[in-house]
PDB file of N, CA and C in Angstrom:
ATOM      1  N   UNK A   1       0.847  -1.190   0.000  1.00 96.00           N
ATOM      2  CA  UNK A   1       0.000   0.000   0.000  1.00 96.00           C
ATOM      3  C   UNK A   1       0.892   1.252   0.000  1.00 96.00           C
ATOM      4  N   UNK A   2       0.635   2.320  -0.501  1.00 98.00           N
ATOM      5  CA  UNK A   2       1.148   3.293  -0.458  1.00 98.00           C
ATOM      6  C   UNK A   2      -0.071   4.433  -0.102  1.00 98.00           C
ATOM      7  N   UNK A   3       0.811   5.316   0.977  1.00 98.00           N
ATOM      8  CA  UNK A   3      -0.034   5.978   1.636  1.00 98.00           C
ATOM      9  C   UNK A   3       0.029   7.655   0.820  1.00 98.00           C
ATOM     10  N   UNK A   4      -1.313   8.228   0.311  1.00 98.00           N
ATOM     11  CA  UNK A   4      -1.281   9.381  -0.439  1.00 98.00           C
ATOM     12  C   UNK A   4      -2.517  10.257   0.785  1.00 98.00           C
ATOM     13  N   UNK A   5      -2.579  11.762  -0.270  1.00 98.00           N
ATOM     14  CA  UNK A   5      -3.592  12.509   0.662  1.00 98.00           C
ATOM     15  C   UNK A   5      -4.672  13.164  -0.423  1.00 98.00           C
ATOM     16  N   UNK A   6      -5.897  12.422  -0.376  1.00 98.00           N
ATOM     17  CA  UNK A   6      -7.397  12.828  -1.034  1.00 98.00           C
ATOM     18  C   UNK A   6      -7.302  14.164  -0.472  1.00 98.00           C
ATOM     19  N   UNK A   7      -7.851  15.267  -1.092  1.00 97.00           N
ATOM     20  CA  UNK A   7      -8.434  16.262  -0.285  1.00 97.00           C
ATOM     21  C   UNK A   7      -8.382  16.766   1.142  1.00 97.00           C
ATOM     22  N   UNK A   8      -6.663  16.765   1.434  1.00 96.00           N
ATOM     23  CA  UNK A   8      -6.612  16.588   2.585  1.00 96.00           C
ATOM     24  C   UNK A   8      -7.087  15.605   3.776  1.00 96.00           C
ATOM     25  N   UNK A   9      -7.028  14.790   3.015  1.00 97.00           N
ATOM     26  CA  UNK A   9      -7.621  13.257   3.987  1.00 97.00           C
ATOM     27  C   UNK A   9      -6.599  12.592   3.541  1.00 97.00           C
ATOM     28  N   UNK A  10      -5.803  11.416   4.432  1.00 98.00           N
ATOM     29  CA  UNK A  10      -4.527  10.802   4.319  1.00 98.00           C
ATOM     30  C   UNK A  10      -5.851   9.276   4.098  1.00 98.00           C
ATOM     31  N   UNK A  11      -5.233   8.913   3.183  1.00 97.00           N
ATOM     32  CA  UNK A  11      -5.152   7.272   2.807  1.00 97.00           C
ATOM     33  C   UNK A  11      -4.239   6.718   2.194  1.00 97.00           C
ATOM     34  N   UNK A  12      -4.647   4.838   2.091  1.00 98.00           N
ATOM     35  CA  UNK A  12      -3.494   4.091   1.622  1.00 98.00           C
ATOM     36  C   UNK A  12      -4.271   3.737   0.287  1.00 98.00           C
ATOM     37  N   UNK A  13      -3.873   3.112  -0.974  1.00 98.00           N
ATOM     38  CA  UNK A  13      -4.119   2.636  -2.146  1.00 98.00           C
ATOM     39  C   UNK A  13      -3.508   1.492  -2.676  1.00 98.00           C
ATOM     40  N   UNK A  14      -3.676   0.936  -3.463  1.00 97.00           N
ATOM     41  CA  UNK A  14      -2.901   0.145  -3.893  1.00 97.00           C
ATOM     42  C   UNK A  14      -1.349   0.708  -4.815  1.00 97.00           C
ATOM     43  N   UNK A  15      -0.037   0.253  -5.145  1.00 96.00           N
ATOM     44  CA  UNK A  15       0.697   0.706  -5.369  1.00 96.00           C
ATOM     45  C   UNK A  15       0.188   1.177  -7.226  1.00 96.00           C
ATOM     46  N   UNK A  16      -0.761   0.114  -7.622  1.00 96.00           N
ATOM     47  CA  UNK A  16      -0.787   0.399  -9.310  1.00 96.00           C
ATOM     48  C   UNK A  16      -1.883   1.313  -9.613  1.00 96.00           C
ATOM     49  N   UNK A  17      -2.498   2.034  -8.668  1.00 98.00           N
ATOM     50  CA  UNK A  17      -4.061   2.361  -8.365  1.00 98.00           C
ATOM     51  C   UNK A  17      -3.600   3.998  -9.530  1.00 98.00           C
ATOM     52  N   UNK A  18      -4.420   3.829 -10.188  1.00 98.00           N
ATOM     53  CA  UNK A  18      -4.668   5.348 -11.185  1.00 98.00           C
ATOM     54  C   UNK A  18      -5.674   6.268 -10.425  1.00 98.00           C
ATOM     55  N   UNK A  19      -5.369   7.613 -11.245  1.00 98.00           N
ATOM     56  CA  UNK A  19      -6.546   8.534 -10.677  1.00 98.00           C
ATOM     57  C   UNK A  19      -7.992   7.973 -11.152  1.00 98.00           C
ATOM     58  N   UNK A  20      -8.040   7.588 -12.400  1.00 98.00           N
ATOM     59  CA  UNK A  20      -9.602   6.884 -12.472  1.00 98.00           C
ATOM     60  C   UNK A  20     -10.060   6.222 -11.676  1.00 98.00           C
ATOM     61  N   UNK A  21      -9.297   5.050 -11.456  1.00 98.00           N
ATOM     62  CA  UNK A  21      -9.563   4.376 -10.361  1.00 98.00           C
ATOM     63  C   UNK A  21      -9.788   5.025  -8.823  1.00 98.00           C
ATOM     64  N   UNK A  22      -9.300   5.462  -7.934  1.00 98.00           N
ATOM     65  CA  UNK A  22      -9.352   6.402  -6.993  1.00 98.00           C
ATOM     66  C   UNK A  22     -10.734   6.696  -7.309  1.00 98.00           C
ATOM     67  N   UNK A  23     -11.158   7.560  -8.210  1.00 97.00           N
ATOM     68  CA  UNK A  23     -11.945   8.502  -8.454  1.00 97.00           C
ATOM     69  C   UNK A  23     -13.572   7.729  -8.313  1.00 97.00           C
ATOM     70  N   UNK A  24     -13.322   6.171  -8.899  1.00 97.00           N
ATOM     71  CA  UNK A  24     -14.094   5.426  -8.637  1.00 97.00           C
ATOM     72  C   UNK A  24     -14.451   4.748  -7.468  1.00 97.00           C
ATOM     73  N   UNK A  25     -13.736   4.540  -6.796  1.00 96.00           N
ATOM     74  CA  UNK A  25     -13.254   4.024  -5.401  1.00 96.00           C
ATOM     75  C   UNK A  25     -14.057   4.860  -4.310  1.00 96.00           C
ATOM     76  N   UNK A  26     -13.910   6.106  -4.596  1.00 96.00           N
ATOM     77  CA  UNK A  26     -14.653   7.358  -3.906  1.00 96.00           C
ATOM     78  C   UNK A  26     -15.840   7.341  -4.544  1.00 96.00           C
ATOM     79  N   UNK A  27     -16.612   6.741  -5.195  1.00 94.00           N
ATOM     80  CA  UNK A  27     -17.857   7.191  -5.584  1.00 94.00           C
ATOM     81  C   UNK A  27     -18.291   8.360  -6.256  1.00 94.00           C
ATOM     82  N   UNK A  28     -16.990   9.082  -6.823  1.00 92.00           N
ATOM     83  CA  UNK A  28     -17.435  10.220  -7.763  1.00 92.00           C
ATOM     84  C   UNK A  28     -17.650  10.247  -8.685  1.00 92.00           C
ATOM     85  N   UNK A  29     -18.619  11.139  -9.194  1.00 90.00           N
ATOM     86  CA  UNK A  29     -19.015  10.921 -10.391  1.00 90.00           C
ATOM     87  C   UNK A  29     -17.551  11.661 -11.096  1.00 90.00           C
ATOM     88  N   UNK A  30     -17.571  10.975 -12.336  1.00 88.00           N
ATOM     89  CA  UNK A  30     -15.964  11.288 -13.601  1.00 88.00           C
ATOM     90  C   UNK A  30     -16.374  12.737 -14.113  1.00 88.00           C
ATOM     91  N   UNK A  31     -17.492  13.290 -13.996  1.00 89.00           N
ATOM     92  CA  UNK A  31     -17.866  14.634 -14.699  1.00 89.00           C
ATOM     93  C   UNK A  31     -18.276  15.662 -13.920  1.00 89.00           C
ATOM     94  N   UNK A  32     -17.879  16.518 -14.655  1.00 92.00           N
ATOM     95  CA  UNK A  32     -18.087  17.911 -13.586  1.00 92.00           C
ATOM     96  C   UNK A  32     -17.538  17.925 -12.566  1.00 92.00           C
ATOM     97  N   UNK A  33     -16.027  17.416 -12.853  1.00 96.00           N
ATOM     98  CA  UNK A  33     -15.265  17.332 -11.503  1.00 96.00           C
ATOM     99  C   UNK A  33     -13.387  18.115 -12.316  1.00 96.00           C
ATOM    100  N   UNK A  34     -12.599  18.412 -11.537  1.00 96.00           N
ATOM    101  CA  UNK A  34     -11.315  18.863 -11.744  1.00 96.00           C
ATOM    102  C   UNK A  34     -10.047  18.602 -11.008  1.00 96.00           C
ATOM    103  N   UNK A  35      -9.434  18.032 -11.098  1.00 98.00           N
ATOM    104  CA  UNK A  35      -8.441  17.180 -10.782  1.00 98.00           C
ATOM    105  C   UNK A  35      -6.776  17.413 -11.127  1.00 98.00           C
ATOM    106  N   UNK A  36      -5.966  17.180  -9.968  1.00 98.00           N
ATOM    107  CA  UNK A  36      -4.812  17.974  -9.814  1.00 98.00           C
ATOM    108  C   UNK A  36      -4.139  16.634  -8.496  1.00 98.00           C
ATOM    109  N   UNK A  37      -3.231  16.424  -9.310  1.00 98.00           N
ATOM    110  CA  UNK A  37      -1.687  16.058  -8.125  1.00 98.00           C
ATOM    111  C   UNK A  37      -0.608  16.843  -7.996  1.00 98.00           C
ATOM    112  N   UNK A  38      -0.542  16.793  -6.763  1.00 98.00           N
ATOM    113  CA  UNK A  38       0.970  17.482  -6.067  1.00 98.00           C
ATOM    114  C   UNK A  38       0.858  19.369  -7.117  1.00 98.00           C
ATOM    115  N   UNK A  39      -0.172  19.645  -6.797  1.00 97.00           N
ATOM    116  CA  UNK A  39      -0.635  20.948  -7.399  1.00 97.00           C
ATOM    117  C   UNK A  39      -0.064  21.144  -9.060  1.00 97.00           C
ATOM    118  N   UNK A  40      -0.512  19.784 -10.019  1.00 98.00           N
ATOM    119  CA  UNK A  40      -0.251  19.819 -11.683  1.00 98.00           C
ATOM    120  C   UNK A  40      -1.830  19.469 -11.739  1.00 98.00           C
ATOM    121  N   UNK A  41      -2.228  20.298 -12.573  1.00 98.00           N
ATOM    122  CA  UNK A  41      -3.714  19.729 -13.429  1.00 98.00           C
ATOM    123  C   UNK A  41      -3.311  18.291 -14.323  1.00 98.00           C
ATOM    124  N   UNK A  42      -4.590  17.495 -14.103  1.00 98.00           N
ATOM    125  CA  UNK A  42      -4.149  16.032 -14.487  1.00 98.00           C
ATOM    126  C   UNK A  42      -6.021  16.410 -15.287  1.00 98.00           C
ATOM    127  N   UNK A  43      -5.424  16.372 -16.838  1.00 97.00           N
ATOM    128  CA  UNK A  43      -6.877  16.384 -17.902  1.00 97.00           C
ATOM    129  C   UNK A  43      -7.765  15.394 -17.671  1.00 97.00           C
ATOM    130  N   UNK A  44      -8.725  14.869 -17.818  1.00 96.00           N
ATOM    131  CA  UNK A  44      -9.751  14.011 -17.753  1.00 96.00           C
ATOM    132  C   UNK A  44      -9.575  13.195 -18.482  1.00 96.00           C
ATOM    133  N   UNK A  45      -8.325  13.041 -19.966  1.00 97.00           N
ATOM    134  CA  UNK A  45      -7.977  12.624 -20.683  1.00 97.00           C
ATOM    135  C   UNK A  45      -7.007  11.540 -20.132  1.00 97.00           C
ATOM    136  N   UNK A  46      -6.565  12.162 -18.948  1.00 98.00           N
ATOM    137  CA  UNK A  46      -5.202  11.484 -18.775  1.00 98.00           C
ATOM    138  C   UNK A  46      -5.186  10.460 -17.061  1.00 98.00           C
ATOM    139  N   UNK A  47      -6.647  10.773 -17.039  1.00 98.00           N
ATOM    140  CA  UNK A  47      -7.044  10.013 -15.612  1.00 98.00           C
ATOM    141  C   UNK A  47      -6.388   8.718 -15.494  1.00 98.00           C
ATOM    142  N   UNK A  48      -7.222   7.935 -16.579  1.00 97.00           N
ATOM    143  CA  UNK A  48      -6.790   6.562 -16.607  1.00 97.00           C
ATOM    144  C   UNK A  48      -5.674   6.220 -16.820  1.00 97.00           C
ATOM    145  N   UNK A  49      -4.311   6.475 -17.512  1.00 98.00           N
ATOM    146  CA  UNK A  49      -2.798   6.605 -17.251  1.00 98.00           C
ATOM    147  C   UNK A  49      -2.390   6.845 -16.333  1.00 98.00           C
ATOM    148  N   UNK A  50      -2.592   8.040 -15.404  1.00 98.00           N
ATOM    149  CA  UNK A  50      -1.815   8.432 -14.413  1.00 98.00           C
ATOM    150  C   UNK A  50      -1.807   7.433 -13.071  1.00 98.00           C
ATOM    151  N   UNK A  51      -0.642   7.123 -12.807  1.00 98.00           N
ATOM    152  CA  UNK A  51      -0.780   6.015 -11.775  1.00 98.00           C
ATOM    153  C   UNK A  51      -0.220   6.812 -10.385  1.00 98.00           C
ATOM    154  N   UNK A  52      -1.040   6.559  -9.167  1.00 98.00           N
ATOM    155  CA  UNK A  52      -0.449   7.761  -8.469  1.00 98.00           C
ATOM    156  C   UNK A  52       0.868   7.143  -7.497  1.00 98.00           C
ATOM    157  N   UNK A  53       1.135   7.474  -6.762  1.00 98.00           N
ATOM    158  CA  UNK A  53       2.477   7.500  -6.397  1.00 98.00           C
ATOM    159  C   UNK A  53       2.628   7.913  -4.185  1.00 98.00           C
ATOM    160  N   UNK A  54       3.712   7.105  -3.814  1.00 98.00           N
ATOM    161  CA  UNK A  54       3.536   7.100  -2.415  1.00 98.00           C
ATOM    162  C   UNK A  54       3.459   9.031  -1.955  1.00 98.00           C
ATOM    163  N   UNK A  55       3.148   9.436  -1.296  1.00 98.00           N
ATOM    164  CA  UNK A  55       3.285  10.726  -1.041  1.00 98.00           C
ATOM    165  C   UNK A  55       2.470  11.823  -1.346  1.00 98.00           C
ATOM    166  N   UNK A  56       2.046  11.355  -2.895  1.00 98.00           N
ATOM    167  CA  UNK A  56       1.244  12.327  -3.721  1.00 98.00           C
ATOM    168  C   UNK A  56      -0.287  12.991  -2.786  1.00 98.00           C
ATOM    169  N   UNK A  57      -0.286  14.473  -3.353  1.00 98.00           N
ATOM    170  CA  UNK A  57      -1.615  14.932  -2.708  1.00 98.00           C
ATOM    171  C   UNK A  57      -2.499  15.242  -3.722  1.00 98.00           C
ATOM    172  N   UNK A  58      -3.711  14.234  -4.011  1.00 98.00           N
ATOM    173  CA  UNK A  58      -4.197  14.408  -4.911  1.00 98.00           C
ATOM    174  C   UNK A  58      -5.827  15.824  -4.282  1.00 98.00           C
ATOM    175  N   UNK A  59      -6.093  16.488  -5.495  1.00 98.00           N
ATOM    176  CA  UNK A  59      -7.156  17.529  -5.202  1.00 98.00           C
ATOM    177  C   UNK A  59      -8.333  16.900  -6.612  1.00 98.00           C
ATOM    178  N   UNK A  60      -9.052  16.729  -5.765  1.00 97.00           N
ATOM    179  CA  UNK A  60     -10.880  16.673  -6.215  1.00 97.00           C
ATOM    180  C   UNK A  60     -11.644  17.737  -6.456  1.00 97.00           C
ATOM    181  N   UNK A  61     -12.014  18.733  -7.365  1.00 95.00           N
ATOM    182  CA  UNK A  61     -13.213  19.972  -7.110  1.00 95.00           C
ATOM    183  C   UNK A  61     -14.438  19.351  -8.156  1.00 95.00           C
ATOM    184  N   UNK A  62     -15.245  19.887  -7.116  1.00 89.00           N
ATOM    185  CA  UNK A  62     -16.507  19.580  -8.085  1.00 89.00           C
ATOM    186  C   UNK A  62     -17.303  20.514  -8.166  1.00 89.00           C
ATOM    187  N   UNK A  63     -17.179  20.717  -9.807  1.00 79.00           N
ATOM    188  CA  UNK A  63     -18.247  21.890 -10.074  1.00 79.00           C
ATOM    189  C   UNK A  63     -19.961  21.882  -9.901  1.00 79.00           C
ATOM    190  N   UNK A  64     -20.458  22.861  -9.087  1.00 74.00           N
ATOM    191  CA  UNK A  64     -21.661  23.064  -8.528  1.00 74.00           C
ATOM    192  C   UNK A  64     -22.352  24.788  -8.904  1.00 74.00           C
ATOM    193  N   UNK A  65     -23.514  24.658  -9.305  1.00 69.00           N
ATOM    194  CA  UNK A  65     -24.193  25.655  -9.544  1.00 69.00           C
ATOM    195  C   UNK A  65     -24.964  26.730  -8.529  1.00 69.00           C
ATOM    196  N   UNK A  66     -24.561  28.025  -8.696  1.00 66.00           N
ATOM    197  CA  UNK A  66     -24.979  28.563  -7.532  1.00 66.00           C
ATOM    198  C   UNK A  66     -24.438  29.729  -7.115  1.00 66.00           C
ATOM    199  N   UNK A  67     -24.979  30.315  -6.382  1.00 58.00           N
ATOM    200  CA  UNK A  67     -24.342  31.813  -6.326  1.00 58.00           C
ATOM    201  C   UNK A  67     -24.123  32.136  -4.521  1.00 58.00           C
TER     202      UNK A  67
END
């Protein structure tokens, strides 16, 4: 396991675990969301490649309507 940080929440993952995966894992929906490790924008394109890594702080935003 390698231990990373969701949204400021510390967890462990598996060592081969991608951001798609993660992303699924958490129950988020893949859209209308924006996504960033160790403060680099990671495209929606490139979810499923990116494999994350011991240390990494991954960021989740989800776009919401509203004033």
């Amino acid at each position: 396991m390698i231990k990373i940080m969701l949204n400021d929440q510390p967890m462990e993952v598996d060592p081969s675990t991608t951001l798609a995966q993660l992303i699924a894992s958490e129950e988020i929906r893949p859209t209308g969301i924006a996504t960033a490790i160790n403060n680099k924008v990671v495209p929606k394109e490139q979810r499923e490649s990116t494999v994350l890594h011991d240390g990494d702080n991954i960021l989740i935003i989800k776009a919401f309507c509203g004033g």
